[in-house]
Coordinates of C-alpha atoms and ligand atoms in Angstrom, one line a residue:
M17 CA 40.9 -19.5 53.2
V18 CA 39.6 -16.5 54.8
V19 CA 36.7 -16.4 57.4
E20 CA 34.9 -13.3 57.2
F21 CA 32.2 -14.0 59.6
A22 CA 33.0 -14.3 63.0
D23 CA 31.1 -15.9 65.9
S24 CA 29.3 -13.0 67.8
A25 CA 29.7 -14.7 71.1
K26 CA 33.3 -15.2 70.8
L27 CA 33.7 -11.7 69.6
A28 CA 31.9 -10.3 72.7
V29 CA 34.5 -12.4 74.8
E30 CA 37.5 -11.0 73.0
V31 CA 36.2 -7.4 73.2
N32 CA 35.2 -7.5 76.8
R33 CA 38.8 -8.6 77.8
R34 CA 40.4 -5.8 76.0
R35 CA 41.3 -2.3 77.5
N36 CA 43.4 0.3 75.4
F37 CA 44.9 3.4 76.8
A38 CA 47.5 6.0 76.2
I39 CA 49.8 7.8 78.8
I40 CA 49.7 11.4 78.6
S41 CA 52.5 13.3 80.6
H42 CA 55.1 15.8 80.7
P43 CA 58.7 14.6 80.0
D44 CA 60.4 13.3 83.2
A45 CA 57.1 12.8 85.0
G46 CA 58.2 8.9 84.9
K47 CA 56.3 7.6 82.0
T48 CA 59.1 5.3 80.7
T49 CA 59.4 4.1 84.3
L50 CA 55.8 3.4 84.7
T51 CA 55.4 1.7 81.3
E52 CA 58.1 -0.7 82.5
K53 CA 56.5 -1.4 85.8
L54 CA 53.2 -1.9 84.0
L55 CA 54.8 -4.4 81.6
L56 CA 56.4 -6.2 84.5
Y57 CA 52.9 -7.0 86.0
G58 CA 51.8 -8.0 82.5
G59 CA 54.6 -10.7 82.3
A60 CA 55.8 -9.0 79.0
I61 CA 59.2 -8.4 80.5
H62 CA 60.8 -10.1 83.6
E63 CA 63.1 -7.5 84.9
A64 CA 62.3 -3.8 84.8
G65 CA 65.2 -1.9 83.0
S66 CA 64.6 -3.6 79.9
V67 CA 62.5 -0.7 78.3
R68 CA 65.0 1.8 79.4
A69 CA 67.7 -0.5 78.0
R70 CA 66.0 -0.8 74.7
R71 CA 65.6 3.0 74.6
D72 CA 69.2 3.3 75.3
Q73 CA 70.5 0.5 73.1
R74 CA 68.5 1.9 70.1
Q75 CA 71.5 3.7 68.7
A76 CA 73.2 0.4 68.4
T77 CA 70.6 -1.9 67.2
S78 CA 67.9 -0.2 65.4
D79 CA 67.5 0.0 61.6
W80 CA 65.1 3.0 61.9
M81 CA 65.7 6.2 60.3
E82 CA 69.1 7.9 60.5
L83 CA 67.5 10.7 62.2
E84 CA 66.5 8.7 65.0
K85 CA 70.0 7.2 65.4
Q86 CA 71.5 10.6 65.3
R87 CA 69.2 12.1 68.0
G88 CA 68.8 8.6 69.8
I89 CA 65.0 9.6 70.0
S90 CA 61.9 7.6 69.0
I91 CA 59.9 9.4 66.4
T92 CA 57.1 6.9 66.3
S93 CA 54.7 5.9 68.8
T94 CA 54.7 2.0 69.2
V95 CA 52.1 -0.1 70.7
L96 CA 52.8 -2.3 73.6
Q97 CA 50.4 -5.2 74.2
F98 CA 50.1 -7.7 77.4
E99 CA 47.9 -9.8 79.4
Y100 CA 47.0 -9.2 83.0
R101 CA 44.2 -10.9 84.8
D102 CA 42.7 -12.3 81.5
C103 CA 42.7 -8.9 79.9
Q104 CA 44.5 -8.1 76.8
I105 CA 45.9 -4.6 77.4
N106 CA 47.0 -2.3 74.6
L107 CA 49.4 0.6 75.7
L108 CA 49.5 3.1 72.8
D109 CA 52.9 4.8 73.5
T110 CA 53.1 8.4 72.7
P111 CA 56.4 10.1 72.1
G112 CA 57.4 12.6 74.7
H113 CA 58.3 16.3 74.6
Q114 CA 61.4 16.5 72.4
D115 CA 59.8 14.3 69.8
F116 CA 56.5 15.8 70.1
S117 CA 54.5 15.8 66.8
E118 CA 50.8 15.6 65.4
D119 CA 51.6 11.6 65.9
T120 CA 51.3 12.3 69.6
Y121 CA 47.8 13.8 69.2
R122 CA 46.7 11.2 66.5
T123 CA 47.6 8.4 68.9
L124 CA 44.9 9.6 71.2
A125 CA 42.4 9.2 68.5
A126 CA 42.9 5.6 68.6
A127 CA 42.9 5.3 72.3
D128 CA 39.9 4.5 74.6
N129 CA 41.2 5.6 77.9
A130 CA 44.1 7.9 78.9
V131 CA 46.4 7.9 81.9
M132 CA 47.4 11.2 83.1
L133 CA 50.8 10.7 84.8
I134 CA 51.8 13.7 87.0
D135 CA 54.9 14.3 88.9
A136 CA 53.4 15.0 92.4
A137 CA 56.2 17.7 93.2
K138 CA 55.3 19.8 89.8
G139 CA 51.7 19.1 89.5
L140 CA 50.3 20.0 86.0
E141 CA 52.8 20.9 83.2
P142 CA 52.2 22.3 79.6
Q143 CA 52.6 19.0 77.8
T144 CA 50.1 17.3 80.1
R145 CA 47.7 20.0 79.5
K146 CA 47.9 20.2 75.9
L147 CA 47.4 16.5 75.6
F148 CA 44.5 16.8 78.2
E149 CA 42.7 19.1 75.8
V150 CA 42.8 16.6 73.0
C151 CA 41.5 14.0 75.4
R152 CA 38.7 16.3 76.4
L153 CA 37.5 16.7 72.9
R154 CA 37.3 13.2 72.5
K155 CA 35.7 12.6 76.1
L156 CA 38.3 10.1 77.0
P157 CA 38.0 8.5 80.5
I158 CA 41.2 9.8 82.2
F159 CA 42.9 8.0 85.1
T160 CA 45.4 10.2 87.0
F161 CA 48.6 8.6 88.5
A162 CA 50.3 11.1 90.8
N163 CA 53.8 9.7 90.8
K164 CA 57.2 10.2 92.8
L165 CA 55.2 10.2 96.1
D166 CA 58.9 8.9 97.7
R167 CA 60.0 12.5 97.1
P168 CA 59.2 15.6 98.5
S169 CA 55.6 16.3 96.9
Q170 CA 52.9 18.9 96.9
E171 CA 50.1 18.3 99.3
P172 CA 47.9 15.8 97.7
L173 CA 44.8 18.1 98.4
N174 CA 46.5 20.7 96.3
L175 CA 47.1 18.4 93.5
L176 CA 43.4 17.6 93.3
D177 CA 42.4 21.1 93.6
E178 CA 44.8 22.0 90.5
I179 CA 43.2 19.3 88.5
E180 CA 39.7 20.2 89.3
K181 CA 40.3 24.2 88.9
E182 CA 42.5 24.2 85.9
L183 CA 41.3 21.3 84.1
K184 CA 37.7 21.7 85.1
L185 CA 37.8 17.9 85.8
A186 CA 36.3 16.4 88.9
T187 CA 38.5 14.1 90.9
Y188 CA 37.9 11.0 93.1
P189 CA 40.9 9.7 94.9
V190 CA 40.8 5.9 94.6
N191 CA 43.7 5.8 97.2
W192 CA 45.2 8.2 99.6
P193 CA 48.9 8.6 100.6
I194 CA 50.0 8.6 104.2
G195 CA 53.0 11.2 104.3
T196 CA 55.0 12.1 101.4
G197 CA 58.8 12.5 100.6
D198 CA 61.0 10.9 103.4
R199 CA 57.8 10.3 105.6
F200 CA 55.9 8.6 102.8
K201 CA 54.5 5.5 104.4
G202 CA 52.1 4.0 102.2
V203 CA 48.7 4.5 100.6
F204 CA 45.1 3.7 101.9
D205 CA 43.1 1.9 99.6
R206 CA 39.4 3.1 99.5
R207 CA 38.4 0.1 97.3
T208 CA 39.4 -2.5 99.9
R209 CA 39.9 -0.2 102.8
K210 CA 43.3 -1.6 103.5
V211 CA 46.6 0.4 104.1
H212 CA 49.3 -0.8 101.8
L213 CA 52.7 -0.3 103.5
F214 CA 55.6 1.5 101.6
Q215 CA 58.8 -0.3 102.0
R216 CA 61.6 2.2 101.3
S217 CA 64.4 -0.5 100.8
R218 CA 62.6 -2.0 98.0
H219 CA 64.3 -1.9 94.7
G220 CA 61.5 -2.1 92.5
S221 CA 62.7 -4.3 89.6
K222 CA 60.7 -7.2 90.5
M223 CA 57.1 -7.6 91.2
A224 CA 56.3 -6.5 94.9
S225 CA 54.4 -8.5 97.5
E226 CA 52.9 -5.6 99.3
T227 CA 52.2 -5.7 103.3
T228 CA 48.7 -4.5 104.2
L229 CA 47.0 -3.4 107.4
D230 CA 43.5 -2.7 108.4
L231 CA 42.7 0.9 108.8
D232 CA 42.6 0.8 112.6
A233 CA 45.4 -1.9 113.1
P234 CA 47.6 -0.8 116.1
E235 CA 50.5 -1.5 114.3
L236 CA 49.9 1.5 112.0
L237 CA 50.2 3.9 115.0
E238 CA 53.7 2.4 115.7
L239 CA 54.9 2.7 112.2
V240 CA 53.8 6.1 111.3
E241 CA 54.6 9.5 113.2
P242 CA 51.7 10.9 115.0
D243 CA 51.4 14.1 113.1
V244 CA 51.5 12.3 109.8
Y245 CA 49.0 9.8 110.8
Q246 CA 46.8 12.7 112.0
T247 CA 47.1 14.7 108.8
F248 CA 46.4 11.5 107.0
R249 CA 43.1 10.9 109.0
D250 CA 42.1 14.4 108.8
E251 CA 42.4 14.5 105.0
L252 CA 40.9 10.9 104.6
E253 CA 37.6 12.3 106.6
L254 CA 37.5 15.3 104.3
I255 CA 37.6 13.3 101.0
E256 CA 35.1 10.8 102.2
E257 CA 32.6 13.4 103.4
V258 CA 32.3 14.1 99.7
G259 CA 31.1 10.6 99.1
S260 CA 32.3 7.2 98.9
E261 CA 31.0 6.1 95.7
L262 CA 32.9 6.4 92.6
D263 CA 30.6 7.6 89.9
L264 CA 31.6 5.2 87.0
E265 CA 29.3 6.9 84.6
A266 CA 31.0 10.3 85.1
V267 CA 34.5 8.5 84.8
L268 CA 33.5 7.1 81.3
S269 CA 32.2 10.2 79.9
G270 CA 35.5 11.8 80.9
E271 CA 33.8 14.2 83.6
L272 CA 35.6 12.7 86.6
T273 CA 39.0 11.3 87.0
P274 CA 39.9 8.5 89.6
V275 CA 43.2 9.4 91.2
F276 CA 45.8 7.2 92.3
F277 CA 49.0 8.0 94.3
G278 CA 52.4 6.0 93.9
S279 CA 55.9 5.8 93.2
A280 CA 56.7 4.1 90.0
M281 CA 60.3 4.0 90.6
T282 CA 59.9 1.9 93.7
N283 CA 57.1 0.0 92.0
F284 CA 54.8 1.1 94.7
G285 CA 50.8 1.7 94.0
V286 CA 51.4 0.3 90.4
Q287 CA 49.5 -2.9 90.9
L288 CA 46.8 -1.2 93.0
F289 CA 46.5 1.2 89.8
L290 CA 46.4 -1.7 87.4
D291 CA 43.6 -3.5 89.1
A292 CA 41.3 -0.6 89.3
F293 CA 42.0 0.6 85.7
L294 CA 40.9 -2.7 84.7
D295 CA 37.8 -2.6 86.3
Y296 CA 36.7 1.0 85.7
A297 CA 38.5 1.6 82.2
A298 CA 36.1 1.8 79.2
K299 CA 36.1 -1.4 76.9
P300 CA 36.4 -0.8 73.2
G301 CA 33.0 0.7 72.4
P302 CA 30.7 1.5 69.4
R303 CA 32.4 4.2 66.9
T304 CA 30.9 6.8 65.2
A305 CA 31.4 6.5 61.4
R306 CA 29.7 8.5 58.6
T307 CA 27.6 5.5 57.7
G308 CA 26.3 5.2 61.4
S309 CA 27.5 3.8 64.6
V310 CA 29.5 0.6 64.5
D311 CA 29.6 -2.0 67.1
P312 CA 32.8 -3.6 68.3
T313 CA 30.9 -6.9 67.9
H314 CA 29.8 -6.2 64.5
E315 CA 30.3 -9.2 62.5
H316 CA 32.5 -7.6 59.9
F317 CA 36.2 -6.3 60.4
S318 CA 36.6 -2.7 60.2
G319 CA 39.2 -0.1 61.5
F320 CA 40.9 3.3 60.6
V321 CA 44.7 4.4 60.0
F322 CA 45.7 6.7 62.7
K323 CA 49.3 6.8 61.9
L324 CA 51.8 6.4 59.1
Q325 CA 55.5 5.3 59.7
A326 CA 57.8 5.6 56.7
N327 CA 60.9 4.1 56.2
M328 CA 61.2 2.0 59.2
D329 CA 63.6 -0.2 57.1
P330 CA 65.5 2.1 54.8
K331 CA 66.3 -0.9 52.6
H332 CA 62.8 -1.5 51.6
R333 CA 61.4 2.0 51.5
D334 CA 58.3 0.5 53.4
R335 CA 55.6 2.4 55.1
V336 CA 53.8 0.9 58.0
A337 CA 50.2 2.0 58.3
F338 CA 48.8 1.8 62.0
V339 CA 45.5 0.7 62.1
R340 CA 43.1 0.8 65.1
V341 CA 40.9 -2.3 65.0
C342 CA 37.3 -1.1 65.6
S343 CA 35.0 -4.1 64.8
G344 CA 34.9 -7.7 64.0
K345 CA 37.8 -10.1 63.7
F346 CA 40.9 -9.2 61.8
E347 CA 42.8 -12.3 60.4
K348 CA 46.1 -12.4 58.2
D349 CA 45.7 -12.1 54.5
M350 CA 42.3 -10.9 54.8
V351 CA 40.8 -9.1 51.8
V352 CA 39.3 -5.8 52.7
T353 CA 37.8 -2.7 50.9
H354 CA 39.7 0.6 51.3
A355 CA 36.8 3.0 51.8
R356 CA 38.2 6.0 50.1
S357 CA 39.2 4.4 46.8
G358 CA 36.8 1.4 46.9
K359 CA 39.6 -0.8 45.9
S360 CA 40.2 -4.1 47.4
L361 CA 43.4 -4.8 49.5
R362 CA 44.9 -8.0 50.6
L363 CA 46.4 -7.2 54.1
A364 CA 49.6 -9.2 53.8
R365 CA 52.3 -9.1 56.6
P366 CA 50.5 -7.6 59.5
Q367 CA 52.3 -6.7 62.4
K368 CA 52.0 -6.3 66.0
L369 CA 54.6 -4.0 67.7
F370 CA 56.4 -4.6 70.7
A371 CA 58.8 -1.8 71.1
Q372 CA 60.9 -2.2 68.3
D373 CA 60.7 -6.0 67.7
R374 CA 58.2 -6.6 65.0
E375 CA 56.3 -9.8 65.5
S376 CA 53.5 -11.2 63.0
V377 CA 50.1 -10.9 64.2
E378 CA 47.5 -13.7 63.3
E379 CA 44.4 -12.2 64.6
A380 CA 43.0 -9.1 66.3
Y381 CA 39.9 -7.3 67.6
A382 CA 38.3 -4.1 68.5
G383 CA 40.8 -2.2 70.7
D384 CA 43.9 -3.7 69.2
V385 CA 46.2 -2.0 66.7
I386 CA 47.9 -3.6 63.9
G387 CA 50.8 -2.5 61.6
L388 CA 50.1 -3.0 57.8
N389 CA 52.6 -3.1 55.3
N390 CA 50.9 -1.5 52.2
P391 CA 53.2 1.1 50.6
G392 CA 51.4 4.0 49.3
A393 CA 47.9 2.6 49.9
F394 CA 46.9 4.5 53.0
S395 CA 46.6 8.2 54.2
I396 CA 45.7 9.2 57.8
G397 CA 42.3 8.5 58.6
D398 CA 41.5 6.0 55.9
T399 CA 38.9 3.3 56.7
I400 CA 39.3 -0.5 55.6
Y401 CA 36.3 -2.7 56.2
I402 CA 34.6 -6.0 55.0
G403 CA 30.9 -6.2 54.2
P404 CA 28.6 -3.4 53.9
K405 CA 30.3 0.1 53.5
I406 CA 31.9 1.6 56.8
E407 CA 33.7 4.9 56.7
Y408 CA 35.0 6.5 60.1
E409 CA 35.0 10.1 60.7
G410 CA 38.5 11.6 59.8
I411 CA 41.1 12.5 62.5
P412 CA 41.2 16.4 62.8
C413 CA 43.9 18.4 61.9
F414 CA 45.3 19.8 65.1
S415 CA 46.0 23.4 65.7
P416 CA 49.6 24.0 64.7
E417 CA 51.9 26.1 67.0
L418 CA 55.1 26.4 64.7
F419 CA 55.0 27.9 61.4
A420 CA 58.0 28.2 59.0
Y421 CA 58.5 29.0 55.2
L422 CA 60.2 26.2 53.3
R423 CA 62.5 27.6 50.9
N424 CA 63.9 25.6 47.9
P425 CA 67.4 27.0 47.2
N426 CA 67.9 25.1 44.2
P427 CA 65.3 26.1 41.4
S428 CA 66.3 23.2 39.1
K429 CA 65.2 20.8 41.7
F430 CA 61.5 22.5 41.5
K431 CA 59.6 19.1 40.6
Q432 CA 61.2 17.0 43.1
F433 CA 60.9 19.6 45.9
Q434 CA 57.1 19.8 45.1
K435 CA 56.6 16.0 44.8
G436 CA 58.3 15.8 48.3
I437 CA 56.2 18.1 49.9
S438 CA 53.1 16.7 48.6
E439 CA 53.9 13.2 49.6
L440 CA 55.1 14.1 53.1
R441 CA 51.8 16.3 53.6
E442 CA 49.8 13.1 52.5
E443 CA 51.5 11.2 54.8
G444 CA 50.7 13.5 57.7
A445 CA 54.3 14.4 58.5
V446 CA 53.4 18.1 58.4
Q447 CA 50.5 20.4 57.6
I448 CA 51.3 22.7 54.6
M449 CA 49.7 26.3 54.2
Y450 CA 50.2 28.8 51.6
S451 CA 50.3 32.8 51.9
T452 CA 47.2 34.4 50.3
D453 CA 49.9 36.9 48.9
E454 CA 50.5 35.4 45.3
A455 CA 53.9 36.8 45.5
K456 CA 54.9 34.3 48.2
R457 CA 54.3 30.8 46.8
D458 CA 56.9 29.1 49.2
P459 CA 54.9 26.5 51.2
I460 CA 54.6 27.3 54.8
L461 CA 55.0 24.2 57.2
A462 CA 52.7 24.2 60.2
A463 CA 53.4 21.8 62.9
V464 CA 52.8 21.2 66.4
G465 CA 56.4 20.0 67.3
Q466 CA 59.9 21.1 65.9
L467 CA 60.8 17.8 65.2
Q468 CA 58.1 17.7 62.3
F469 CA 60.4 20.4 60.4
E470 CA 63.5 18.3 61.1
V471 CA 61.7 15.3 59.7
V472 CA 60.6 17.1 56.5
Q473 CA 64.1 18.7 55.7
F474 CA 65.7 15.2 56.5
R475 CA 63.3 13.3 54.4
L476 CA 63.3 15.7 51.4
Q477 CA 67.2 15.4 51.5
S478 CA 67.5 11.6 51.8
E479 CA 64.5 10.6 49.7
Y480 CA 64.0 13.1 47.0
G481 CA 67.6 14.4 46.9
V482 CA 66.5 18.2 47.6
E483 CA 67.8 20.7 50.1
S484 CA 65.6 23.0 51.7
R485 CA 65.9 26.0 54.2
V486 CA 63.4 26.5 57.0
E487 CA 62.7 30.1 57.8
L488 CA 60.5 30.5 60.9
L489 CA 57.7 32.6 60.9
P490 CA 56.7 34.4 64.3
Y491 CA 53.3 32.9 64.8
S492 CA 52.1 30.5 67.4
V493 CA 48.5 30.4 67.0
A494 CA 46.2 29.3 64.0
R495 CA 42.5 29.8 63.7
W496 CA 40.4 28.3 60.9
V497 CA 37.9 31.1 59.6
T498 CA 34.5 29.5 59.5
A499 CA 32.5 32.6 58.8
G500 CA 33.3 36.5 58.4
W501 CA 36.1 36.0 56.1
D502 CA 34.6 38.5 53.5
E503 CA 34.3 41.2 56.0
L504 CA 38.0 40.6 57.0
A505 CA 39.0 40.9 53.4
K506 CA 37.4 44.5 53.2
V507 CA 39.5 45.5 56.3
G508 CA 42.9 45.0 54.5
R509 CA 46.0 44.0 56.4
L510 CA 45.6 42.7 59.9
F511 CA 48.1 43.8 62.4
N512 CA 50.1 41.0 63.9
A513 CA 48.5 38.4 62.0
M514 CA 48.9 36.8 58.7
T515 CA 46.3 35.2 56.3
V516 CA 47.0 32.0 54.6
K517 CA 45.0 29.1 53.1
D518 CA 45.3 25.5 54.0
M519 CA 45.6 22.7 51.5
W520 CA 41.9 22.7 51.0
D521 CA 41.9 26.3 50.1
R522 CA 40.4 27.3 53.4
P523 CA 41.1 30.6 55.0
V524 CA 43.4 30.5 58.3
L525 CA 44.6 33.1 60.5
L526 CA 48.0 33.2 62.2
F527 CA 48.3 35.0 65.2
K528 CA 51.6 35.9 67.1
N529 CA 49.6 35.0 70.4
E530 CA 46.4 34.2 71.8
W531 CA 46.0 37.8 72.9
N532 CA 46.2 39.2 69.3
C533 CA 43.8 36.4 68.1
Q534 CA 41.2 37.6 70.9
Q535 CA 41.7 41.2 69.9
V536 CA 40.8 40.4 66.3
E537 CA 38.0 38.5 67.5
G538 CA 36.8 41.5 69.7
D539 CA 37.1 43.9 66.7
H540 CA 35.1 41.7 64.3
P541 CA 32.3 40.3 65.8
S542 CA 31.0 38.4 62.6
L543 CA 34.3 36.5 62.4
Q544 CA 34.0 33.0 63.6
L545 CA 37.4 31.1 64.3
Q546 CA 38.0 27.4 65.1
S547 CA 41.1 26.2 66.7
I548 CA 40.9 22.7 65.3
A549 CA 40.4 22.3 61.5
P550 CA 36.9 21.2 60.2
L551 CA 37.2 17.6 58.8
T552 CA 37.6 17.5 55.1
Ligands
GDP24 P1 59.6 10.0 81.2 O1 60.5 11.1 80.5 O2 58.2 10.6 81.7 O3 59.6 8.8 80.4 O4 60.4 9.8 82.6 P2 61.4 8.6 83.1 O5 60.5 7.4 83.4 O6 62.5 8.5 82.3 O7 61.6 9.2 84.5 C1 62.2 10.4 84.7 C2 63.3 10.3 85.8 O8 62.3 10.3 87.0 C3 64.0 9.2 86.0 O9 65.3 9.6 86.5 C4 63.4 8.2 87.1 O10 64.3 7.4 87.6 C5 62.8 9.2 87.9 N1 61.6 8.5 88.5 C6 60.5 7.9 87.9 N2 59.5 7.7 88.7 C7 60.0 7.9 89.9 C8 59.5 7.8 91.2 O11 58.4 7.5 91.5 N3 60.2 8.2 92.3 C9 61.6 8.7 92.1 N4 62.2 9.2 93.0 N5 61.8 8.9 90.8 C10 61.2 8.5 89.8

């Protein structure tokens, strides 16, 4: 029997103990390493190395799509769930640079918090900035982890300055490093006012027991070179002048980032980070729906699809819909309403994903992610619910940066080609646009990552039996025209720009670069351009 009502006190307990986050970073900053160390503390793995081993083993063991095997990459974001200090933590894994696609952005739509991982030597890097912008749009609380302090790093004060100036994000260092690189000695935790000593010899594959000292312990002066100690005290004085209280409200509204220093590889500073994160992070909160705000402890289950994964098992041509639970209690075999079609669906075979191992899930609450196996039923952004109607706001189409004509060299396969394109678009694999020039009817693929082109071509071939050719277009910026289109039409052809329509027939301008875009905006004051597609 399916129980539709959940006891509200029980719901509140479950919601309060949930924390959900995604890591945003540039490749090589140490995301795999940090993930591994976090899982170690969560007891989800017993020895670090297994996440990487899984990644490396995938070639041999995975039954995922051929393309993943060929490239040895992960196209999909998976969800890692672990318990720590009585909390249920959901880490939404975002794919890295070489496999960067719209899925990376969409995952942030399902996250309540973001951890911005930066390499302390390199500071902010392009992928991090892009992902940060998406977090900012959603006003996500952001926690910064400056990694690799055991290696020569930038001055910690410079790192804070870079975040403040370039991202316009206030910072609050929760701990402060004593030295960096060869002279890295540890961090001072401002929460407990204790110094945690770094042990260089430590391997870091097991949980660490850290040695702590009081700030004015005489041993500290013996352990730390005088100049390093003096710099540390001067810097500490400087940051404490600004104020010692962390403004939690500013953290939760995404205006201020708590900053942590550490070294994921040597497992240093990871537990300090995790402990503070659990205390400060946003719990699953109310979510805006077209039908009004929905509380996570709302008595009925609801959630939305933020990602579709096709062909995880080619033998079954299955398609998994990843659903972020937003309210109530999810139970296996539940019958829900699909908001877009109004149809009833039985949610059979729900899955929880731990890396590549699929494991069945019995119940889930707000903040959790479940994988549903209902081929063909879902599109990105769809809501499912029980009880009075709920429909969450859709997930926006993100500004593509890569554009290409997709040619069909074999006219006899026209129908399959069209069908394939249309289904892949519905699934959210890529955005499709068309030239406003009637003579050019080939679809234009619009993507945020090169991988999306490869996936489309690969799947057209393997699932629809059609070959295709990608012809890159020299544009990198898309703007939806929300006003002034008529005036633009009078001007005729724009230099260094292309006019296209999206799938909903909405006008979009493609520019070679930002500069060309600003020029056109300057020349046509009545023109209103938007970098993210309005929701349909
Ligand atoms: P990802 O691409 O962000 O997942 O990065 P990885 O976790 O694969 O790390 C990239 C490289 O940096 C690897 O060689 C790691 O061993 C190394 N690395 C990660 N964290 C640290 C750290 O704290 N200190 C040092 N010295 N190296 C690190």
